[in-house]
mmCIF file of N, CA, C and O in Angstrom:
data_model
loop_
_atom_site.group_PDB
_atom_site.id
_atom_site.type_symbol
_atom_site.label_atom_id
_atom_site.label_comp_id
_atom_site.label_asym_id
_atom_site.label_seq_id
_atom_site.Cartn_x
_atom_site.Cartn_y
_atom_site.Cartn_z
ATOM 1 N N UNK A 1 -12.742 4.636 28.083
ATOM 2 C CA UNK A 1 -11.756 5.636 27.846
ATOM 3 C C UNK A 1 -12.400 6.953 27.438
ATOM 4 O O UNK A 1 -13.599 7.049 27.219
ATOM 5 N N UNK A 2 -11.584 7.946 27.364
ATOM 6 C CA UNK A 2 -12.041 9.287 26.989
ATOM 7 C C UNK A 2 -11.242 9.755 25.774
ATOM 8 O O UNK A 2 -10.021 9.641 25.729
ATOM 9 N N UNK A 3 -11.953 10.290 24.790
ATOM 10 C CA UNK A 3 -11.327 10.875 23.610
ATOM 11 C C UNK A 3 -11.689 12.349 23.607
ATOM 12 O O UNK A 3 -12.860 12.706 23.667
ATOM 13 N N UNK A 4 -10.660 13.211 23.545
ATOM 14 C CA UNK A 4 -10.892 14.652 23.533
ATOM 15 C C UNK A 4 -10.665 15.191 22.128
ATOM 16 O O UNK A 4 -9.719 14.816 21.450
ATOM 17 N N UNK A 5 -11.515 16.107 21.709
ATOM 18 C CA UNK A 5 -11.414 16.702 20.383
ATOM 19 C C UNK A 5 -10.195 17.609 20.295
ATOM 20 O O UNK A 5 -9.890 18.346 21.231
ATOM 21 N N UNK A 6 -9.491 17.557 19.172
ATOM 22 C CA UNK A 6 -8.380 18.462 18.921
ATOM 23 C C UNK A 6 -8.874 19.816 18.427
ATOM 24 O O UNK A 6 -8.183 20.820 18.525
ATOM 25 N N UNK A 7 -10.084 19.853 17.886
ATOM 26 C CA UNK A 7 -10.636 21.079 17.319
ATOM 27 C C UNK A 7 -11.420 21.894 18.350
ATOM 28 O O UNK A 7 -11.428 23.110 18.303
ATOM 29 N N UNK A 8 -12.091 21.215 19.241
ATOM 30 C CA UNK A 8 -12.897 21.904 20.257
ATOM 31 C C UNK A 8 -12.515 21.334 21.612
ATOM 32 O O UNK A 8 -12.899 20.224 21.970
ATOM 33 N N UNK A 9 -11.730 22.091 22.374
ATOM 34 C CA UNK A 9 -11.171 21.574 23.618
ATOM 35 C C UNK A 9 -12.231 21.208 24.658
ATOM 36 O O UNK A 9 -11.971 20.446 25.567
ATOM 37 N N UNK A 10 -13.438 21.739 24.507
ATOM 38 C CA UNK A 10 -14.488 21.432 25.473
ATOM 39 C C UNK A 10 -15.266 20.158 25.119
ATOM 40 O O UNK A 10 -16.149 19.758 25.860
ATOM 41 N N UNK A 11 -14.947 19.538 24.005
ATOM 42 C CA UNK A 11 -15.654 18.321 23.604
ATOM 43 C C UNK A 11 -14.842 17.094 23.982
ATOM 44 O O UNK A 11 -13.643 17.030 23.726
ATOM 45 N N UNK A 12 -15.522 16.148 24.594
ATOM 46 C CA UNK A 12 -14.895 14.867 24.862
ATOM 47 C C UNK A 12 -15.938 13.771 24.727
ATOM 48 O O UNK A 12 -17.135 14.013 24.888
ATOM 49 N N UNK A 13 -15.457 12.617 24.384
ATOM 50 C CA UNK A 13 -16.341 11.484 24.154
ATOM 51 C C UNK A 13 -15.907 10.338 25.050
ATOM 52 O O UNK A 13 -14.717 10.048 25.172
ATOM 53 N N UNK A 14 -16.873 9.722 25.680
ATOM 54 C CA UNK A 14 -16.605 8.565 26.524
ATOM 55 C C UNK A 14 -16.894 7.314 25.696
ATOM 56 O O UNK A 14 -17.960 7.209 25.085
ATOM 57 N N UNK A 15 -15.924 6.434 25.669
ATOM 58 C CA UNK A 15 -16.091 5.218 24.873
ATOM 59 C C UNK A 15 -15.811 3.993 25.738
ATOM 60 O O UNK A 15 -15.040 4.045 26.690
ATOM 61 N N UNK A 16 -16.483 2.916 25.415
ATOM 62 C CA UNK A 16 -16.227 1.642 26.065
ATOM 63 C C UNK A 16 -15.358 0.821 25.127
ATOM 64 O O UNK A 16 -15.722 0.577 23.977
ATOM 65 N N UNK A 17 -14.214 0.430 25.610
ATOM 66 C CA UNK A 17 -13.294 -0.343 24.798
ATOM 67 C C UNK A 17 -13.579 -1.824 24.998
ATOM 68 O O UNK A 17 -13.644 -2.308 26.115
ATOM 69 N N UNK A 18 -13.785 -2.498 23.896
ATOM 70 C CA UNK A 18 -13.984 -3.944 23.927
ATOM 71 C C UNK A 18 -12.839 -4.571 23.159
ATOM 72 O O UNK A 18 -12.482 -4.120 22.078
ATOM 73 N N UNK A 19 -12.265 -5.583 23.712
ATOM 74 C CA UNK A 19 -11.145 -6.252 23.059
ATOM 75 C C UNK A 19 -11.636 -7.429 22.238
ATOM 76 O O UNK A 19 -12.543 -8.148 22.639
ATOM 77 N N UNK A 20 -11.033 -7.586 21.084
ATOM 78 C CA UNK A 20 -11.356 -8.704 20.217
ATOM 79 C C UNK A 20 -10.072 -9.125 19.526
ATOM 80 O O UNK A 20 -9.323 -8.292 19.032
ATOM 81 N N UNK A 21 -9.821 -10.396 19.504
ATOM 82 C CA UNK A 21 -8.644 -10.916 18.830
ATOM 83 C C UNK A 21 -9.012 -11.250 17.397
ATOM 84 O O UNK A 21 -9.994 -11.934 17.150
ATOM 85 N N UNK A 22 -8.201 -10.743 16.464
ATOM 86 C CA UNK A 22 -8.417 -11.020 15.044
ATOM 87 C C UNK A 22 -7.297 -11.933 14.578
ATOM 88 O O UNK A 22 -6.124 -11.603 14.688
ATOM 89 N N UNK A 23 -7.662 -13.086 14.065
ATOM 90 C CA UNK A 23 -6.690 -14.036 13.548
ATOM 91 C C UNK A 23 -6.495 -13.756 12.063
ATOM 92 O O UNK A 23 -7.260 -14.211 11.226
ATOM 93 N N UNK A 24 -5.458 -12.973 11.744
ATOM 94 C CA UNK A 24 -5.210 -12.588 10.348
ATOM 95 C C UNK A 24 -4.396 -13.634 9.594
ATOM 96 O O UNK A 24 -4.159 -13.491 8.407
ATOM 97 N N UNK A 25 -3.984 -14.679 10.277
ATOM 98 C CA UNK A 25 -3.203 -15.719 9.607
ATOM 99 C C UNK A 25 -4.020 -16.372 8.503
ATOM 100 O O UNK A 25 -3.507 -16.714 7.450
ATOM 101 N N UNK A 26 -5.316 -16.506 8.728
ATOM 102 C CA UNK A 26 -6.154 -17.176 7.737
ATOM 103 C C UNK A 26 -6.306 -16.366 6.447
ATOM 104 O O UNK A 26 -6.752 -16.884 5.441
ATOM 105 N N UNK A 27 -5.917 -15.096 6.472
ATOM 106 C CA UNK A 27 -6.013 -14.261 5.272
ATOM 107 C C UNK A 27 -4.989 -14.690 4.218
ATOM 108 O O UNK A 27 -5.159 -14.415 3.045
ATOM 109 N N UNK A 28 -3.926 -15.346 4.636
ATOM 110 C CA UNK A 28 -2.891 -15.841 3.731
ATOM 111 C C UNK A 28 -2.368 -14.732 2.811
ATOM 112 O O UNK A 28 -2.315 -14.867 1.590
ATOM 113 N N UNK A 29 -1.993 -13.614 3.394
ATOM 114 C CA UNK A 29 -1.499 -12.466 2.641
ATOM 115 C C UNK A 29 -0.140 -12.802 2.018
ATOM 116 O O UNK A 29 0.720 -13.392 2.661
ATOM 117 N N UNK A 30 0.016 -12.443 0.771
ATOM 118 C CA UNK A 30 1.290 -12.615 0.077
ATOM 119 C C UNK A 30 1.854 -11.238 -0.237
ATOM 120 O O UNK A 30 1.223 -10.442 -0.916
ATOM 121 N N UNK A 31 3.034 -10.970 0.271
ATOM 122 C CA UNK A 31 3.686 -9.695 0.037
ATOM 123 C C UNK A 31 4.424 -9.768 -1.300
ATOM 124 O O UNK A 31 5.214 -10.691 -1.513
ATOM 125 N N UNK A 32 4.176 -8.819 -2.224
ATOM 126 C CA UNK A 32 4.772 -8.893 -3.568
ATOM 127 C C UNK A 32 6.291 -9.032 -3.581
ATOM 128 O O UNK A 32 6.846 -9.717 -4.425
ATOM 129 N N UNK A 33 6.975 -8.414 -2.641
ATOM 130 C CA UNK A 33 8.440 -8.449 -2.667
ATOM 131 C C UNK A 33 9.015 -9.787 -2.210
ATOM 132 O O UNK A 33 10.201 -10.046 -2.396
ATOM 133 N N UNK A 34 8.188 -10.658 -1.634
ATOM 134 C CA UNK A 34 8.698 -11.936 -1.138
ATOM 135 C C UNK A 34 8.142 -13.142 -1.882
ATOM 136 O O UNK A 34 8.465 -14.277 -1.531
ATOM 137 N N UNK A 35 7.305 -12.925 -2.882
ATOM 138 C CA UNK A 35 6.706 -14.034 -3.627
ATOM 139 C C UNK A 35 6.754 -13.765 -5.131
ATOM 140 O O UNK A 35 6.651 -12.625 -5.575
ATOM 141 N N UNK A 36 6.892 -14.822 -5.869
ATOM 142 C CA UNK A 36 6.787 -14.729 -7.321
ATOM 143 C C UNK A 36 5.315 -14.506 -7.677
ATOM 144 O O UNK A 36 4.425 -14.954 -6.941
ATOM 145 N N UNK A 37 5.020 -13.806 -8.772
ATOM 146 C CA UNK A 37 3.619 -13.601 -9.152
ATOM 147 C C UNK A 37 2.954 -14.927 -9.518
ATOM 148 O O UNK A 37 3.632 -15.879 -9.932
ATOM 149 N N UNK A 38 1.647 -14.977 -9.383
ATOM 150 C CA UNK A 38 0.895 -16.197 -9.705
ATOM 151 C C UNK A 38 0.514 -16.233 -11.184
ATOM 152 O O UNK A 38 -0.316 -17.038 -11.584
ATOM 153 N N UNK A 39 1.098 -15.377 -11.989
ATOM 154 C CA UNK A 39 0.825 -15.316 -13.423
ATOM 155 C C UNK A 39 2.162 -15.262 -14.162
ATOM 156 O O UNK A 39 3.202 -14.966 -13.576
ATOM 157 N N UNK A 40 2.123 -15.569 -15.445
ATOM 158 C CA UNK A 40 3.349 -15.580 -16.248
ATOM 159 C C UNK A 40 3.750 -14.156 -16.629
ATOM 160 O O UNK A 40 2.903 -13.328 -16.933
ATOM 161 N N UNK A 41 5.041 -13.915 -16.606
ATOM 162 C CA UNK A 41 5.600 -12.627 -17.014
ATOM 163 C C UNK A 41 6.631 -12.911 -18.100
ATOM 164 O O UNK A 41 7.545 -13.709 -17.902
ATOM 165 N N UNK A 42 6.465 -12.270 -19.252
ATOM 166 C CA UNK A 42 7.381 -12.480 -20.370
ATOM 167 C C UNK A 42 8.795 -12.061 -19.970
ATOM 168 O O UNK A 42 8.979 -11.089 -19.230
ATOM 169 N N UNK A 43 9.803 -12.763 -20.450
ATOM 170 C CA UNK A 43 11.188 -12.425 -20.104
ATOM 171 C C UNK A 43 11.600 -11.019 -20.534
ATOM 172 O O UNK A 43 12.532 -10.446 -19.991
ATOM 173 N N UNK A 44 10.899 -10.445 -21.501
ATOM 174 C CA UNK A 44 11.254 -9.113 -21.988
ATOM 175 C C UNK A 44 10.631 -7.983 -21.163
ATOM 176 O O UNK A 44 10.899 -6.815 -21.413
ATOM 177 N N UNK A 45 9.822 -8.341 -20.182
ATOM 178 C CA UNK A 45 9.143 -7.345 -19.346
ATOM 179 C C UNK A 45 10.023 -6.996 -18.146
ATOM 180 O O UNK A 45 10.572 -7.879 -17.495
ATOM 181 N N UNK A 46 10.184 -5.713 -17.880
ATOM 182 C CA UNK A 46 10.889 -5.270 -16.679
ATOM 183 C C UNK A 46 9.909 -5.312 -15.513
ATOM 184 O O UNK A 46 9.207 -4.352 -15.238
ATOM 185 N N UNK A 47 9.875 -6.438 -14.840
ATOM 186 C CA UNK A 47 8.906 -6.677 -13.768
ATOM 187 C C UNK A 47 9.586 -6.491 -12.417
ATOM 188 O O UNK A 47 10.606 -7.116 -12.131
ATOM 189 N N UNK A 48 9.031 -5.596 -11.585
ATOM 190 C CA UNK A 48 9.588 -5.379 -10.247
ATOM 191 C C UNK A 48 8.447 -5.243 -9.246
ATOM 192 O O UNK A 48 7.358 -4.784 -9.595
ATOM 193 N N UNK A 49 8.673 -5.638 -8.004
ATOM 194 C CA UNK A 49 7.660 -5.403 -6.976
ATOM 195 C C UNK A 49 7.588 -3.908 -6.660
ATOM 196 O O UNK A 49 8.499 -3.140 -6.990
ATOM 197 N N UNK A 50 6.524 -3.501 -6.016
ATOM 198 C CA UNK A 50 6.302 -2.079 -5.732
ATOM 199 C C UNK A 50 7.473 -1.454 -4.989
ATOM 200 O O UNK A 50 7.894 -0.341 -5.311
ATOM 201 N N UNK A 51 8.032 -2.149 -4.017
ATOM 202 C CA UNK A 51 9.132 -1.528 -3.256
ATOM 203 C C UNK A 51 10.396 -1.370 -4.099
ATOM 204 O O UNK A 51 11.332 -0.702 -3.682
ATOM 205 N N UNK A 52 10.431 -1.938 -5.302
ATOM 206 C CA UNK A 52 11.553 -1.745 -6.212
ATOM 207 C C UNK A 52 11.490 -0.433 -6.972
ATOM 208 O O UNK A 52 12.477 -0.029 -7.592
ATOM 209 N N UNK A 53 10.355 0.247 -6.938
ATOM 210 C CA UNK A 53 10.219 1.527 -7.661
ATOM 211 C C UNK A 53 11.221 2.563 -7.170
ATOM 212 O O UNK A 53 11.717 3.374 -7.947
ATOM 213 N N UNK A 54 11.541 2.543 -5.896
ATOM 214 C CA UNK A 54 12.447 3.561 -5.343
ATOM 215 C C UNK A 54 13.876 3.398 -5.825
ATOM 216 O O UNK A 54 14.654 4.337 -5.746
ATOM 217 N N UNK A 55 14.221 2.220 -6.332
ATOM 218 C CA UNK A 55 15.602 2.001 -6.776
ATOM 219 C C UNK A 55 15.776 2.086 -8.288
ATOM 220 O O UNK A 55 16.865 1.806 -8.793
ATOM 221 N N UNK A 56 14.735 2.474 -9.027
ATOM 222 C CA UNK A 56 14.860 2.615 -10.484
ATOM 223 C C UNK A 56 15.856 3.713 -10.819
ATOM 224 O O UNK A 56 15.812 4.799 -10.263
ATOM 225 N N UNK A 57 16.752 3.403 -11.741
ATOM 226 C CA UNK A 57 17.766 4.383 -12.154
ATOM 227 C C UNK A 57 17.297 5.251 -13.312
ATOM 228 O O UNK A 57 17.824 6.317 -13.548
ATOM 229 N N UNK A 58 16.304 4.760 -14.077
ATOM 230 C CA UNK A 58 15.797 5.506 -15.224
ATOM 231 C C UNK A 58 14.273 5.400 -15.268
ATOM 232 O O UNK A 58 13.698 4.447 -14.759
ATOM 233 N N UNK A 59 13.650 6.386 -15.871
ATOM 234 C CA UNK A 59 12.190 6.366 -16.011
ATOM 235 C C UNK A 59 11.812 5.588 -17.263
ATOM 236 O O UNK A 59 12.574 5.525 -18.233
ATOM 237 N N UNK A 60 10.655 4.978 -17.246
ATOM 238 C CA UNK A 60 10.123 4.261 -18.403
ATOM 239 C C UNK A 60 9.011 5.089 -19.038
ATOM 240 O O UNK A 60 8.435 5.969 -18.396
ATOM 241 N N UNK A 61 8.695 4.805 -20.296
ATOM 242 C CA UNK A 61 7.617 5.513 -20.975
ATOM 243 C C UNK A 61 6.252 5.109 -20.456
ATOM 244 O O UNK A 61 5.314 5.900 -20.467
ATOM 245 N N UNK A 62 6.131 3.867 -20.027
ATOM 246 C CA UNK A 62 4.841 3.355 -19.552
ATOM 247 C C UNK A 62 5.037 2.491 -18.324
ATOM 248 O O UNK A 62 6.065 1.825 -18.173
ATOM 249 N N UNK A 63 4.025 2.486 -17.460
ATOM 250 C CA UNK A 63 4.014 1.644 -16.277
ATOM 251 C C UNK A 63 2.663 0.937 -16.214
ATOM 252 O O UNK A 63 1.642 1.510 -16.580
ATOM 253 N N UNK A 64 2.658 -0.273 -15.727
ATOM 254 C CA UNK A 64 1.426 -1.009 -15.472
ATOM 255 C C UNK A 64 1.482 -1.457 -14.021
ATOM 256 O O UNK A 64 2.444 -2.107 -13.606
ATOM 257 N N UNK A 65 0.478 -1.093 -13.252
ATOM 258 C CA UNK A 65 0.411 -1.487 -11.851
ATOM 259 C C UNK A 65 -0.496 -2.711 -11.759
ATOM 260 O O UNK A 65 -1.671 -2.648 -12.123
ATOM 261 N N UNK A 66 0.050 -3.813 -11.302
ATOM 262 C CA UNK A 66 -0.723 -5.030 -11.118
ATOM 263 C C UNK A 66 -1.106 -5.115 -9.642
ATOM 264 O O UNK A 66 -0.233 -5.157 -8.792
ATOM 265 N N UNK A 67 -2.385 -5.139 -9.366
ATOM 266 C CA UNK A 67 -2.824 -5.228 -7.983
ATOM 267 C C UNK A 67 -3.733 -4.069 -7.633
ATOM 268 O O UNK A 67 -4.008 -3.192 -8.440
ATOM 269 N N UNK A 68 -4.180 -4.094 -6.422
ATOM 270 C CA UNK A 68 -5.106 -3.048 -5.967
ATOM 271 C C UNK A 68 -4.904 -2.814 -4.484
ATOM 272 O O UNK A 68 -3.967 -3.291 -3.890
ATOM 273 N N UNK A 69 -5.771 -2.066 -3.903
ATOM 274 C CA UNK A 69 -5.663 -1.803 -2.477
ATOM 275 C C UNK A 69 -4.550 -0.825 -2.170
ATOM 276 O O UNK A 69 -4.119 -0.039 -3.018
ATOM 277 N N UNK A 70 -4.063 -0.880 -0.938
ATOM 278 C CA UNK A 70 -3.071 0.076 -0.469
ATOM 279 C C UNK A 70 -1.774 0.004 -1.266
ATOM 280 O O UNK A 70 -1.208 1.023 -1.641
ATOM 281 N N UNK A 71 -1.294 -1.191 -1.528
ATOM 282 C CA UNK A 71 -0.039 -1.325 -2.254
ATOM 283 C C UNK A 71 -0.140 -0.744 -3.665
ATOM 284 O O UNK A 71 0.752 -0.040 -4.125
ATOM 285 N N UNK A 72 -1.253 -1.009 -4.337
ATOM 286 C CA UNK A 72 -1.448 -0.476 -5.682
ATOM 287 C C UNK A 72 -1.499 1.040 -5.698
ATOM 288 O O UNK A 72 -0.858 1.690 -6.527
ATOM 289 N N UNK A 73 -2.257 1.615 -4.766
ATOM 290 C CA UNK A 73 -2.366 3.085 -4.739
ATOM 291 C C UNK A 73 -1.052 3.714 -4.296
ATOM 292 O O UNK A 73 -0.691 4.803 -4.747
ATOM 293 N N UNK A 74 -0.282 3.033 -3.436
ATOM 294 C CA UNK A 74 1.050 3.533 -3.071
ATOM 295 C C UNK A 74 1.931 3.657 -4.304
ATOM 296 O O UNK A 74 2.648 4.642 -4.478
ATOM 297 N N UNK A 75 1.872 2.662 -5.191
ATOM 298 C CA UNK A 75 2.670 2.697 -6.423
ATOM 299 C C UNK A 75 2.226 3.844 -7.320
ATOM 300 O O UNK A 75 3.053 4.589 -7.854
ATOM 301 N N UNK A 76 0.919 4.006 -7.482
ATOM 302 C CA UNK A 76 0.384 5.076 -8.331
ATOM 303 C C UNK A 76 0.791 6.446 -7.782
ATOM 304 O O UNK A 76 1.277 7.312 -8.527
ATOM 305 N N UNK A 77 0.624 6.651 -6.485
ATOM 306 C CA UNK A 77 0.967 7.941 -5.889
ATOM 307 C C UNK A 77 2.463 8.220 -5.966
ATOM 308 O O UNK A 77 2.875 9.352 -6.199
ATOM 309 N N UNK A 78 3.283 7.203 -5.786
ATOM 310 C CA UNK A 78 4.732 7.362 -5.912
ATOM 311 C C UNK A 78 5.094 7.851 -7.309
ATOM 312 O O UNK A 78 5.884 8.785 -7.474
ATOM 313 N N UNK A 79 4.519 7.202 -8.333
ATOM 314 C CA UNK A 79 4.830 7.583 -9.710
ATOM 315 C C UNK A 79 4.293 8.976 -10.049
ATOM 316 O O UNK A 79 4.976 9.773 -10.709
ATOM 317 N N UNK A 80 3.081 9.287 -9.603
ATOM 318 C CA UNK A 80 2.533 10.622 -9.853
ATOM 319 C C UNK A 80 3.385 11.697 -9.199
ATOM 320 O O UNK A 80 3.611 12.766 -9.777
ATOM 321 N N UNK A 81 3.880 11.419 -8.002
ATOM 322 C CA UNK A 81 4.715 12.369 -7.280
ATOM 323 C C UNK A 81 6.012 12.657 -8.034
ATOM 324 O O UNK A 81 6.606 13.709 -7.871
ATOM 325 N N UNK A 82 6.428 11.727 -8.880
ATOM 326 C CA UNK A 82 7.644 11.897 -9.661
ATOM 327 C C UNK A 82 7.386 12.341 -11.089
ATOM 328 O O UNK A 82 8.232 12.244 -11.957
ATOM 329 N N UNK A 83 6.162 12.799 -11.342
ATOM 330 C CA UNK A 83 5.842 13.386 -12.640
ATOM 331 C C UNK A 83 5.418 12.430 -13.726
ATOM 332 O O UNK A 83 5.312 12.819 -14.889
ATOM 333 N N UNK A 84 5.165 11.174 -13.388
ATOM 334 C CA UNK A 84 4.719 10.214 -14.397
ATOM 335 C C UNK A 84 3.244 10.484 -14.679
ATOM 336 O O UNK A 84 2.451 10.647 -13.770
ATOM 337 N N UNK A 85 2.895 10.539 -15.964
ATOM 338 C CA UNK A 85 1.499 10.765 -16.335
ATOM 339 C C UNK A 85 0.801 9.445 -16.455
ATOM 340 O O UNK A 85 0.275 8.981 -17.276
#
């Protein structure tokens, strides 16, 4: 295939595409909104999955993000965008 630069119209790159099948089933990914956490959560804790942040009716004084990777940073960026320190 050919990839053309958006910045320099005279630049193009020729690439050879090789196909490879990735079996992601073995990763056993657990989506937070569809599974209970693998750790105990006290009944007094307001525990919600990341996609529940958009439906919060009130702000809290403190937040704790459990997890990492894309989902964790999505939660952090969402809260920062709404003025949470």
